[in-house]
């Protein structure tokens, strides 16, 4: 492929960030016609459609590749200018990072207090399920992510952080009402707390008890996963509180569950069957001082908060 003209690449990024050709033109101080011509020229050069002309516009799969390149290019340019003493007027360093809600609620936020602020660094957190944070990396929306995927996104490096342990728990009243027989049978019928419609952790746990296979939500509701009555509670603290209130059972992070089990507000349903979710750190392969520093701080914090994986884990 021919070289990608930087003005065209930056224009494509502006269109995606601003949402429309007119808004991108205003941000770039050029005419909408110039923006349209640059995007068309870039599509002709790459031989691919890069944008879906919707409102707001959306990048195609090919467009996401160019957008990711544009963001990485902008980061490298900023770091180079800072090293050359040309950073005046550029504003603080921005680090967009995708993190799952449970990590935010238990161990990740203290990392931010350790980030030096000379020069100032603005961390922009994108909350997403750990099994879906790599999508934000792939789209170029974030520079790094806490994820459950060990497979690196193109252009990214990956390292193991540790195991996040979840405990299956319910309130004593809920246990008395719904869990009076065989656990695996009762959990297929009892009300369940889930984070959102992407959350299949409870299904995976029930399948581990029954020995059932298959990961589809339809299959889980047919009898191999958690029950069909599901309360969606999309915050980590709210999820925990919903379980404590007896709305349903659920898998709660160990750091949140243990104190409540000790005081009797929650009952551990399967003491010998915790769920360990491997967490990884994926980031752009960039020589960025700010990103490297945050990555090191994240690894240190994870080493303190998460369980160590078994020897030989990739």
PDB file of C-alpha atoms in Angstrom:
ATOM      1  CA  UNK A   1       0.000   0.000   0.000  1.00  0.00           C
ATOM      2  CA  UNK A   2       1.171   3.504  -0.781  1.00  0.00           C
ATOM      3  CA  UNK A   3       2.130   5.850   2.018  1.00  0.00           C
ATOM      4  CA  UNK A   4      -0.780   7.314   3.958  1.00  0.00           C
ATOM      5  CA  UNK A   5      -0.783  11.143   3.728  1.00  0.00           C
ATOM      6  CA  UNK A   6      -0.824  12.469   7.260  1.00  0.00           C
ATOM      7  CA  UNK A   7      -3.305  15.258   6.542  1.00  0.00           C
ATOM      8  CA  UNK A   8      -5.782  12.693   5.219  1.00  0.00           C
ATOM      9  CA  UNK A   9      -5.247  10.393   8.194  1.00  0.00           C
ATOM     10  CA  UNK A  10      -5.756  13.248  10.656  1.00  0.00           C
ATOM     11  CA  UNK A  11      -8.866  14.318   8.790  1.00  0.00           C
ATOM     12  CA  UNK A  12     -10.368  10.832   9.025  1.00  0.00           C
ATOM     13  CA  UNK A  13      -9.701  10.842  12.774  1.00  0.00           C
ATOM     14  CA  UNK A  14     -11.358  14.242  13.135  1.00  0.00           C
ATOM     15  CA  UNK A  15     -14.466  13.039  11.296  1.00  0.00           C
ATOM     16  CA  UNK A  16     -14.797  10.002  13.575  1.00  0.00           C
ATOM     17  CA  UNK A  17     -14.157  12.008  16.752  1.00  0.00           C
ATOM     18  CA  UNK A  18     -16.482  14.872  15.789  1.00  0.00           C
ATOM     19  CA  UNK A  19     -19.184  12.642  14.327  1.00  0.00           C
ATOM     20  CA  UNK A  20     -19.903  14.564  11.114  1.00  0.00           C
ATOM     21  CA  UNK A  21     -18.015  16.052   8.179  1.00  0.00           C
ATOM     22  CA  UNK A  22     -19.243  19.550   9.061  1.00  0.00           C
ATOM     23  CA  UNK A  23     -18.082  19.302  12.671  1.00  0.00           C
ATOM     24  CA  UNK A  24     -14.701  17.945  11.547  1.00  0.00           C
ATOM     25  CA  UNK A  25     -14.360  20.855   9.120  1.00  0.00           C
ATOM     26  CA  UNK A  26     -14.993  23.325  11.951  1.00  0.00           C
ATOM     27  CA  UNK A  27     -12.430  21.585  14.177  1.00  0.00           C
ATOM     28  CA  UNK A  28      -9.826  21.568  11.403  1.00  0.00           C
ATOM     29  CA  UNK A  29     -10.645  25.094  10.185  1.00  0.00           C
ATOM     30  CA  UNK A  30     -11.246  23.910   6.620  1.00  0.00           C
ATOM     31  CA  UNK A  31     -14.355  23.587   4.460  1.00  0.00           C
ATOM     32  CA  UNK A  32     -16.625  20.519   4.596  1.00  0.00           C
ATOM     33  CA  UNK A  33     -15.780  19.983   0.928  1.00  0.00           C
ATOM     34  CA  UNK A  34     -12.066  19.748   1.788  1.00  0.00           C
ATOM     35  CA  UNK A  35     -12.828  17.195   4.493  1.00  0.00           C
ATOM     36  CA  UNK A  36     -14.892  15.099   2.114  1.00  0.00           C
ATOM     37  CA  UNK A  37     -12.197  15.243  -0.566  1.00  0.00           C
ATOM     38  CA  UNK A  38      -9.472  14.140   1.877  1.00  0.00           C
ATOM     39  CA  UNK A  39     -11.513  11.180   3.121  1.00  0.00           C
ATOM     40  CA  UNK A  40     -12.365  10.106  -0.427  1.00  0.00           C
ATOM     41  CA  UNK A  41      -8.709  10.418  -1.435  1.00  0.00           C
ATOM     42  CA  UNK A  42      -7.674   8.253   1.506  1.00  0.00           C
ATOM     43  CA  UNK A  43     -10.281   5.633   0.605  1.00  0.00           C
ATOM     44  CA  UNK A  44      -9.028   5.611  -2.988  1.00  0.00           C
ATOM     45  CA  UNK A  45      -5.446   5.264  -1.807  1.00  0.00           C
ATOM     46  CA  UNK A  46      -6.258   2.340   0.496  1.00  0.00           C
ATOM     47  CA  UNK A  47      -8.784   0.808  -1.877  1.00  0.00           C
ATOM     48  CA  UNK A  48     -11.268   0.418   0.961  1.00  0.00           C
ATOM     49  CA  UNK A  49     -14.334   2.103   2.377  1.00  0.00           C
ATOM     50  CA  UNK A  50     -13.205   3.633   5.661  1.00  0.00           C
ATOM     51  CA  UNK A  51     -16.374   5.334   6.884  1.00  0.00           C
ATOM     52  CA  UNK A  52     -20.049   4.487   7.046  1.00  0.00           C
ATOM     53  CA  UNK A  53     -21.798   7.761   6.191  1.00  0.00           C
ATOM     54  CA  UNK A  54     -24.290   7.576   9.056  1.00  0.00           C
ATOM     55  CA  UNK A  55     -25.056  10.208  11.692  1.00  0.00           C
ATOM     56  CA  UNK A  56     -22.811  10.083  13.548  1.00  0.00           C
ATOM     57  CA  UNK A  57     -20.347   8.486  11.131  1.00  0.00           C
ATOM     58  CA  UNK A  58     -18.872   5.115  12.026  1.00  0.00           C
ATOM     59  CA  UNK A  59     -15.588   3.604  10.973  1.00  0.00           C
ATOM     60  CA  UNK A  60     -15.626   0.352   9.041  1.00  0.00           C
ATOM     61  CA  UNK A  61     -13.273  -2.467  10.055  1.00  0.00           C
ATOM     62  CA  UNK A  62     -10.683  -1.051   7.650  1.00  0.00           C
ATOM     63  CA  UNK A  63     -11.350   2.431   8.965  1.00  0.00           C
ATOM     64  CA  UNK A  64     -10.657   1.277  12.523  1.00  0.00           C
ATOM     65  CA  UNK A  65      -7.174   0.202  11.441  1.00  0.00           C
ATOM     66  CA  UNK A  66      -6.453   3.688  10.086  1.00  0.00           C
ATOM     67  CA  UNK A  67      -8.030   5.359  13.134  1.00  0.00           C
ATOM     68  CA  UNK A  68      -5.842   3.321  15.468  1.00  0.00           C
ATOM     69  CA  UNK A  69      -2.797   4.335  13.413  1.00  0.00           C
ATOM     70  CA  UNK A  70      -3.894   7.990  13.589  1.00  0.00           C
ATOM     71  CA  UNK A  71      -4.211   7.921  17.371  1.00  0.00           C
ATOM     72  CA  UNK A  72      -0.842   6.222  17.763  1.00  0.00           C
ATOM     73  CA  UNK A  73       0.719   8.752  15.429  1.00  0.00           C
ATOM     74  CA  UNK A  74      -0.746  11.610  17.462  1.00  0.00           C
ATOM     75  CA  UNK A  75       0.642  10.068  20.654  1.00  0.00           C
ATOM     76  CA  UNK A  76       4.129   9.679  19.185  1.00  0.00           C
ATOM     77  CA  UNK A  77       4.076  13.247  17.893  1.00  0.00           C
ATOM     78  CA  UNK A  78       3.062  14.558  21.291  1.00  0.00           C
ATOM     79  CA  UNK A  79       5.780  12.607  23.108  1.00  0.00           C
ATOM     80  CA  UNK A  80       8.401  13.764  20.617  1.00  0.00           C
ATOM     81  CA  UNK A  81       7.390  17.402  21.045  1.00  0.00           C
ATOM     82  CA  UNK A  82       7.527  17.027  24.815  1.00  0.00           C
ATOM     83  CA  UNK A  83      11.071  15.619  24.650  1.00  0.00           C
ATOM     84  CA  UNK A  84      12.083  18.512  22.404  1.00  0.00           C
ATOM     85  CA  UNK A  85      10.694  21.057  24.848  1.00  0.00           C
ATOM     86  CA  UNK A  86       7.870  21.999  22.507  1.00  0.00           C
ATOM     87  CA  UNK A  87       4.988  20.883  24.742  1.00  0.00           C
ATOM     88  CA  UNK A  88       3.908  24.371  25.836  1.00  0.00           C
ATOM     89  CA  UNK A  89       0.247  24.940  25.082  1.00  0.00           C
ATOM     90  CA  UNK A  90      -0.417  21.286  24.251  1.00  0.00           C
ATOM     91  CA  UNK A  91      -2.391  20.621  27.426  1.00  0.00           C
ATOM     92  CA  UNK A  92      -2.139  17.559  29.680  1.00  0.00           C
ATOM     93  CA  UNK A  93      -1.263  14.082  28.410  1.00  0.00           C
ATOM     94  CA  UNK A  94      -4.418  12.024  27.734  1.00  0.00           C
ATOM     95  CA  UNK A  95      -4.433   8.299  28.425  1.00  0.00           C
ATOM     96  CA  UNK A  96      -7.732   6.588  27.505  1.00  0.00           C
ATOM     97  CA  UNK A  97      -7.927   3.183  29.224  1.00  0.00           C
ATOM     98  CA  UNK A  98     -10.682   0.532  29.261  1.00  0.00           C
ATOM     99  CA  UNK A  99     -11.301  -1.155  32.626  1.00  0.00           C
ATOM    100  CA  UNK A 100     -13.980  -3.537  33.841  1.00  0.00           C
ATOM    101  CA  UNK A 101     -16.278  -2.317  36.610  1.00  0.00           C
ATOM    102  CA  UNK A 102     -15.145  -4.810  39.267  1.00  0.00           C
ATOM    103  CA  UNK A 103     -11.489  -3.827  38.865  1.00  0.00           C
ATOM    104  CA  UNK A 104     -12.505  -0.175  39.169  1.00  0.00           C
ATOM    105  CA  UNK A 105     -14.396  -0.916  42.370  1.00  0.00           C
ATOM    106  CA  UNK A 106     -11.713  -3.031  44.019  1.00  0.00           C
ATOM    107  CA  UNK A 107      -8.098  -2.339  43.035  1.00  0.00           C
ATOM    108  CA  UNK A 108      -7.624  -0.153  39.951  1.00  0.00           C
ATOM    109  CA  UNK A 109      -8.526   3.364  41.093  1.00  0.00           C
ATOM    110  CA  UNK A 110      -5.678   3.688  43.641  1.00  0.00           C
ATOM    111  CA  UNK A 111      -3.291   3.298  40.690  1.00  0.00           C
ATOM    112  CA  UNK A 112      -4.289   6.745  39.482  1.00  0.00           C
ATOM    113  CA  UNK A 113      -3.180   8.413  42.707  1.00  0.00           C
ATOM    114  CA  UNK A 114       0.337   7.109  42.068  1.00  0.00           C
ATOM    115  CA  UNK A 115       0.647   8.680  38.612  1.00  0.00           C
ATOM    116  CA  UNK A 116       2.985  11.716  38.814  1.00  0.00           C
ATOM    117  CA  UNK A 117       1.409  14.954  37.639  1.00  0.00           C
ATOM    118  CA  UNK A 118       4.477  16.746  36.340  1.00  0.00           C
ATOM    119  CA  UNK A 119       3.720  16.973  33.476  1.00  0.00           C
ATOM    120  CA  UNK A 120      -0.020  16.548  34.116  1.00  0.00           C
ATOM    121  CA  UNK A 121      -1.654  13.313  32.941  1.00  0.00           C
ATOM    122  CA  UNK A 122      -5.400  12.925  32.364  1.00  0.00           C
ATOM    123  CA  UNK A 123      -6.564   9.319  32.542  1.00  0.00           C
ATOM    124  CA  UNK A 124      -9.849   8.739  30.703  1.00  0.00           C
ATOM    125  CA  UNK A 125     -11.490   5.554  31.932  1.00  0.00           C
ATOM    126  CA  UNK A 126     -13.881   3.622  29.701  1.00  0.00           C
ATOM    127  CA  UNK A 127     -15.911   1.106  31.712  1.00  0.00           C
ATOM    128  CA  UNK A 128     -16.582  -2.120  29.846  1.00  0.00           C
ATOM    129  CA  UNK A 129     -16.894  -5.833  30.603  1.00  0.00           C
ATOM    130  CA  UNK A 130     -13.466  -7.477  30.746  1.00  0.00           C
ATOM    131  CA  UNK A 131     -14.397  -9.799  27.897  1.00  0.00           C
ATOM    132  CA  UNK A 132     -15.224  -6.828  25.650  1.00  0.00           C
ATOM    133  CA  UNK A 133     -12.543  -4.228  26.464  1.00  0.00           C
ATOM    134  CA  UNK A 134     -10.366  -5.430  23.573  1.00  0.00           C
ATOM    135  CA  UNK A 135     -13.028  -4.137  21.174  1.00  0.00           C
ATOM    136  CA  UNK A 136     -12.214  -0.601  22.323  1.00  0.00           C
ATOM    137  CA  UNK A 137      -8.526  -1.270  21.672  1.00  0.00           C
ATOM    138  CA  UNK A 138      -9.298  -2.635  18.237  1.00  0.00           C
ATOM    139  CA  UNK A 139     -11.364   0.449  17.417  1.00  0.00           C
ATOM    140  CA  UNK A 140      -8.583   2.752  18.575  1.00  0.00           C
ATOM    141  CA  UNK A 141     -10.753   4.341  21.285  1.00  0.00           C
ATOM    142  CA  UNK A 142      -8.318   3.443  24.075  1.00  0.00           C
ATOM    143  CA  UNK A 143      -4.560   2.998  24.366  1.00  0.00           C
ATOM    144  CA  UNK A 144      -4.693   0.213  26.943  1.00  0.00           C
ATOM    145  CA  UNK A 145      -7.183  -2.130  28.561  1.00  0.00           C
ATOM    146  CA  UNK A 146      -7.673  -4.544  31.432  1.00  0.00           C
ATOM    147  CA  UNK A 147      -9.084  -7.577  29.656  1.00  0.00           C
ATOM    148  CA  UNK A 148      -9.768 -11.278  30.055  1.00  0.00           C
ATOM    149  CA  UNK A 149      -8.340 -12.009  26.604  1.00  0.00           C
ATOM    150  CA  UNK A 150      -4.753 -13.303  26.339  1.00  0.00           C
ATOM    151  CA  UNK A 151      -4.795 -12.857  22.556  1.00  0.00           C
ATOM    152  CA  UNK A 152      -3.177  -9.527  21.676  1.00  0.00           C
ATOM    153  CA  UNK A 153      -5.058  -7.081  19.491  1.00  0.00           C
ATOM    154  CA  UNK A 154      -3.063  -6.210  16.367  1.00  0.00           C
ATOM    155  CA  UNK A 155      -0.406  -3.667  17.279  1.00  0.00           C
ATOM    156  CA  UNK A 156      -0.698  -4.363  21.018  1.00  0.00           C
ATOM    157  CA  UNK A 157       1.377  -6.171  23.625  1.00  0.00           C
ATOM    158  CA  UNK A 158      -0.165  -8.283  26.386  1.00  0.00           C
ATOM    159  CA  UNK A 159       0.922  -9.301  29.891  1.00  0.00           C
ATOM    160  CA  UNK A 160      -0.735 -11.350  32.625  1.00  0.00           C
ATOM    161  CA  UNK A 161      -1.934  -9.342  35.637  1.00  0.00           C
ATOM    162  CA  UNK A 162      -3.353 -12.118  37.802  1.00  0.00           C
ATOM    163  CA  UNK A 163      -6.589 -13.870  38.723  1.00  0.00           C
ATOM    164  CA  UNK A 164      -9.658 -11.985  39.914  1.00  0.00           C
ATOM    165  CA  UNK A 165     -11.509 -14.318  42.281  1.00  0.00           C
ATOM    166  CA  UNK A 166     -15.310 -14.255  42.499  1.00  0.00           C
ATOM    167  CA  UNK A 167     -17.388 -15.952  45.196  1.00  0.00           C
ATOM    168  CA  UNK A 168     -20.930 -17.308  44.640  1.00  0.00           C
ATOM    169  CA  UNK A 169     -23.012 -15.711  47.395  1.00  0.00           C
ATOM    170  CA  UNK A 170     -26.559 -14.876  48.427  1.00  0.00           C
ATOM    171  CA  UNK A 171     -28.294 -13.385  51.441  1.00  0.00           C
ATOM    172  CA  UNK A 172     -29.422 -15.748  54.237  1.00  0.00           C
ATOM    173  CA  UNK A 173     -33.093 -15.004  53.492  1.00  0.00           C
ATOM    174  CA  UNK A 174     -32.577 -15.717  49.795  1.00  0.00           C
ATOM    175  CA  UNK A 175     -30.941 -19.044  50.614  1.00  0.00           C
ATOM    176  CA  UNK A 176     -33.868 -19.993  52.863  1.00  0.00           C
ATOM    177  CA  UNK A 177     -36.375 -19.131  50.118  1.00  0.00           C
ATOM    178  CA  UNK A 178     -34.704 -20.436  46.992  1.00  0.00           C
ATOM    179  CA  UNK A 179     -31.738 -22.721  47.742  1.00  0.00           C
ATOM    180  CA  UNK A 180     -33.108 -25.528  49.882  1.00  0.00           C
ATOM    181  CA  UNK A 181     -32.177 -28.521  47.722  1.00  0.00           C
ATOM    182  CA  UNK A 182     -29.400 -29.481  45.330  1.00  0.00           C
ATOM    183  CA  UNK A 183     -27.468 -26.304  44.567  1.00  0.00           C
ATOM    184  CA  UNK A 184     -26.986 -26.902  40.852  1.00  0.00           C
ATOM    185  CA  UNK A 185     -30.730 -27.547  40.385  1.00  0.00           C
ATOM    186  CA  UNK A 186     -31.848 -24.583  42.478  1.00  0.00           C
ATOM    187  CA  UNK A 187     -29.488 -22.120  40.752  1.00  0.00           C
ATOM    188  CA  UNK A 188     -31.058 -23.014  37.395  1.00  0.00           C
ATOM    189  CA  UNK A 189     -34.362 -21.707  38.766  1.00  0.00           C
ATOM    190  CA  UNK A 190     -33.501 -19.014  41.303  1.00  0.00           C
ATOM    191  CA  UNK A 191     -33.414 -15.272  40.486  1.00  0.00           C
ATOM    192  CA  UNK A 192     -29.959 -14.132  39.424  1.00  0.00           C
ATOM    193  CA  UNK A 193     -28.123 -10.803  39.510  1.00  0.00           C
ATOM    194  CA  UNK A 194     -26.171  -9.997  36.344  1.00  0.00           C
ATOM    195  CA  UNK A 195     -24.152  -6.911  35.482  1.00  0.00           C
ATOM    196  CA  UNK A 196     -25.648  -6.499  32.000  1.00  0.00           C
ATOM    197  CA  UNK A 197     -26.741  -8.634  29.072  1.00  0.00           C
ATOM    198  CA  UNK A 198     -23.120  -9.419  28.233  1.00  0.00           C
ATOM    199  CA  UNK A 199     -22.484 -10.876  31.703  1.00  0.00           C
ATOM    200  CA  UNK A 200     -22.300 -14.667  31.505  1.00  0.00           C
ATOM    201  CA  UNK A 201     -20.220 -15.305  34.617  1.00  0.00           C
ATOM    202  CA  UNK A 202     -23.174 -16.715  36.558  1.00  0.00           C
ATOM    203  CA  UNK A 203     -24.018 -19.015  33.642  1.00  0.00           C
ATOM    204  CA  UNK A 204     -20.433 -20.255  33.491  1.00  0.00           C
ATOM    205  CA  UNK A 205     -20.499 -20.988  37.229  1.00  0.00           C
ATOM    206  CA  UNK A 206     -23.737 -22.991  37.050  1.00  0.00           C
ATOM    207  CA  UNK A 207     -22.467 -24.929  34.053  1.00  0.00           C
ATOM    208  CA  UNK A 208     -19.328 -25.754  36.045  1.00  0.00           C
ATOM    209  CA  UNK A 209     -21.543 -27.307  38.717  1.00  0.00           C
ATOM    210  CA  UNK A 210     -23.698 -29.287  36.313  1.00  0.00           C
ATOM    211  CA  UNK A 211     -20.952 -30.242  33.872  1.00  0.00           C
ATOM    212  CA  UNK A 212     -23.025 -28.752  31.025  1.00  0.00           C
ATOM    213  CA  UNK A 213     -21.298 -27.321  27.992  1.00  0.00           C
ATOM    214  CA  UNK A 214     -22.091 -24.500  25.609  1.00  0.00           C
ATOM    215  CA  UNK A 215     -21.828 -20.763  26.007  1.00  0.00           C
ATOM    216  CA  UNK A 216     -24.972 -19.350  24.413  1.00  0.00           C
ATOM    217  CA  UNK A 217     -27.510 -17.436  26.465  1.00  0.00           C
ATOM    218  CA  UNK A 218     -30.296 -19.423  24.806  1.00  0.00           C
ATOM    219  CA  UNK A 219     -28.630 -22.632  25.918  1.00  0.00           C
ATOM    220  CA  UNK A 220     -28.235 -21.354  29.461  1.00  0.00           C
ATOM    221  CA  UNK A 221     -31.928 -20.504  29.716  1.00  0.00           C
ATOM    222  CA  UNK A 222     -32.793 -23.955  28.385  1.00  0.00           C
ATOM    223  CA  UNK A 223     -31.447 -25.427  31.616  1.00  0.00           C
ATOM    224  CA  UNK A 224     -27.648 -25.530  31.657  1.00  0.00           C
ATOM    225  CA  UNK A 225     -26.997 -22.040  33.027  1.00  0.00           C
ATOM    226  CA  UNK A 226     -28.438 -19.661  35.583  1.00  0.00           C
ATOM    227  CA  UNK A 227     -32.157 -19.105  35.853  1.00  0.00           C
ATOM    228  CA  UNK A 228     -34.341 -17.040  33.505  1.00  0.00           C
ATOM    229  CA  UNK A 229     -35.211 -14.381  36.120  1.00  0.00           C
ATOM    230  CA  UNK A 230     -32.280 -11.959  35.826  1.00  0.00           C
ATOM    231  CA  UNK A 231     -31.966  -8.567  37.472  1.00  0.00           C
ATOM    232  CA  UNK A 232     -29.562  -6.289  35.562  1.00  0.00           C
ATOM    233  CA  UNK A 233     -27.516  -4.092  37.913  1.00  0.00           C
ATOM    234  CA  UNK A 234     -24.747  -2.323  35.921  1.00  0.00           C
ATOM    235  CA  UNK A 235     -22.437  -1.155  38.716  1.00  0.00           C
ATOM    236  CA  UNK A 236     -20.110  -3.230  40.858  1.00  0.00           C
ATOM    237  CA  UNK A 237     -21.286  -1.727  44.136  1.00  0.00           C
ATOM    238  CA  UNK A 238     -24.940  -1.934  43.056  1.00  0.00           C
ATOM    239  CA  UNK A 239     -24.473  -5.588  42.064  1.00  0.00           C
ATOM    240  CA  UNK A 240     -23.099  -6.385  45.528  1.00  0.00           C
ATOM    241  CA  UNK A 241     -25.885  -4.453  47.255  1.00  0.00           C
ATOM    242  CA  UNK A 242     -28.560  -6.206  45.174  1.00  0.00           C
ATOM    243  CA  UNK A 243     -27.219  -9.573  46.319  1.00  0.00           C
ATOM    244  CA  UNK A 244     -27.136  -8.389  49.942  1.00  0.00           C
ATOM    245  CA  UNK A 245     -30.734  -7.151  49.580  1.00  0.00           C
ATOM    246  CA  UNK A 246     -31.845 -10.627  48.474  1.00  0.00           C
ATOM    247  CA  UNK A 247     -32.904  -9.792  44.918  1.00  0.00           C
ATOM    248  CA  UNK A 248     -30.893 -12.734  43.625  1.00  0.00           C
ATOM    249  CA  UNK A 249     -27.652 -14.651  43.954  1.00  0.00           C
ATOM    250  CA  UNK A 250     -24.474 -13.697  42.128  1.00  0.00           C
ATOM    251  CA  UNK A 251     -20.706 -13.915  41.849  1.00  0.00           C
ATOM    252  CA  UNK A 252     -19.209 -11.039  43.834  1.00  0.00           C
ATOM    253  CA  UNK A 253     -15.507 -10.059  43.825  1.00  0.00           C
ATOM    254  CA  UNK A 254     -13.716 -11.674  46.742  1.00  0.00           C
ATOM    255  CA  UNK A 255     -12.598  -8.301  48.143  1.00  0.00           C
ATOM    256  CA  UNK A 256     -16.229  -7.219  48.408  1.00  0.00           C
ATOM    257  CA  UNK A 257     -17.724 -10.557  49.464  1.00  0.00           C
ATOM    258  CA  UNK A 258     -15.397 -11.742  52.251  1.00  0.00           C
ATOM    259  CA  UNK A 259     -16.262  -9.020  54.817  1.00  0.00           C
ATOM    260  CA  UNK A 260     -19.983  -9.592  54.242  1.00  0.00           C
ATOM    261  CA  UNK A 261     -19.617 -13.366  54.598  1.00  0.00           C
ATOM    262  CA  UNK A 262     -17.742 -12.878  57.883  1.00  0.00           C
ATOM    263  CA  UNK A 263     -20.535 -10.700  59.295  1.00  0.00           C
ATOM    264  CA  UNK A 264     -23.269 -13.073  58.130  1.00  0.00           C
ATOM    265  CA  UNK A 265     -24.873 -10.697  55.638  1.00  0.00           C
ATOM    266  CA  UNK A 266     -23.959 -13.073  52.811  1.00  0.00           C
ATOM    267  CA  UNK A 267     -23.741 -16.851  52.630  1.00  0.00           C
ATOM    268  CA  UNK A 268     -21.052 -18.585  50.586  1.00  0.00           C
ATOM    269  CA  UNK A 269     -22.922 -21.023  48.356  1.00  0.00           C
ATOM    270  CA  UNK A 270     -20.045 -23.268  47.306  1.00  0.00           C
ATOM    271  CA  UNK A 271     -17.023 -22.777  49.590  1.00  0.00           C
ATOM    272  CA  UNK A 272     -14.790 -24.959  47.428  1.00  0.00           C
ATOM    273  CA  UNK A 273     -15.917 -23.582  44.062  1.00  0.00           C
ATOM    274  CA  UNK A 274     -14.714 -20.004  43.580  1.00  0.00           C
ATOM    275  CA  UNK A 275     -14.515 -18.578  40.054  1.00  0.00           C
ATOM    276  CA  UNK A 276     -11.122 -17.251  38.975  1.00  0.00           C
ATOM    277  CA  UNK A 277     -11.107 -14.901  35.994  1.00  0.00           C
ATOM    278  CA  UNK A 278      -7.676 -14.249  34.441  1.00  0.00           C
ATOM    279  CA  UNK A 279      -6.980 -10.582  33.771  1.00  0.00           C
ATOM    280  CA  UNK A 280      -4.453  -9.224  31.288  1.00  0.00           C
ATOM    281  CA  UNK A 281      -3.078  -5.806  30.412  1.00  0.00           C
ATOM    282  CA  UNK A 282      -3.039  -4.989  26.724  1.00  0.00           C
ATOM    283  CA  UNK A 283      -1.588  -1.752  25.372  1.00  0.00           C
ATOM    284  CA  UNK A 284      -0.401  -0.173  22.171  1.00  0.00           C
ATOM    285  CA  UNK A 285       3.171  -0.981  21.224  1.00  0.00           C
ATOM    286  CA  UNK A 286       4.352   2.589  21.642  1.00  0.00           C
ATOM    287  CA  UNK A 287       7.430   4.052  23.272  1.00  0.00           C
ATOM    288  CA  UNK A 288       5.286   6.417  25.342  1.00  0.00           C
ATOM    289  CA  UNK A 289       6.731   7.384  28.757  1.00  0.00           C
ATOM    290  CA  UNK A 290       3.319   8.112  30.292  1.00  0.00           C
ATOM    291  CA  UNK A 291       1.786   4.855  29.041  1.00  0.00           C
ATOM    292  CA  UNK A 292       4.806   2.825  30.168  1.00  0.00           C
ATOM    293  CA  UNK A 293       4.621   4.373  33.636  1.00  0.00           C
ATOM    294  CA  UNK A 294       0.918   3.647  34.029  1.00  0.00           C
ATOM    295  CA  UNK A 295       1.455   0.083  32.795  1.00  0.00           C
ATOM    296  CA  UNK A 296       4.109  -0.466  35.453  1.00  0.00           C
ATOM    297  CA  UNK A 297       1.876   0.967  38.191  1.00  0.00           C
ATOM    298  CA  UNK A 298      -1.054  -1.194  37.053  1.00  0.00           C
ATOM    299  CA  UNK A 299       1.114  -4.328  37.121  1.00  0.00           C
ATOM    300  CA  UNK A 300       2.342  -3.477  40.632  1.00  0.00           C
ATOM    301  CA  UNK A 301      -1.182  -2.878  41.942  1.00  0.00           C
ATOM    302  CA  UNK A 302      -2.496  -6.050  40.313  1.00  0.00           C
ATOM    303  CA  UNK A 303       0.353  -8.009  41.888  1.00  0.00           C
ATOM    304  CA  UNK A 304      -0.829  -6.838  45.301  1.00  0.00           C
ATOM    305  CA  UNK A 305      -4.587  -7.259  44.745  1.00  0.00           C
ATOM    306  CA  UNK A 306      -5.027 -10.259  42.446  1.00  0.00           C
ATOM    307  CA  UNK A 307      -4.236 -13.914  42.967  1.00  0.00           C
ATOM    308  CA  UNK A 308      -1.160 -15.307  41.253  1.00  0.00           C
ATOM    309  CA  UNK A 309      -1.861 -17.615  38.296  1.00  0.00           C
ATOM    310  CA  UNK A 310      -0.652 -21.218  38.333  1.00  0.00           C
ATOM    311  CA  UNK A 311       2.837 -21.824  37.026  1.00  0.00           C
ATOM    312  CA  UNK A 312       2.916 -22.073  33.263  1.00  0.00           C
ATOM    313  CA  UNK A 313      -0.093 -19.801  32.684  1.00  0.00           C
ATOM    314  CA  UNK A 314       0.541 -17.658  29.569  1.00  0.00           C
TER     315      UNK A 314
END
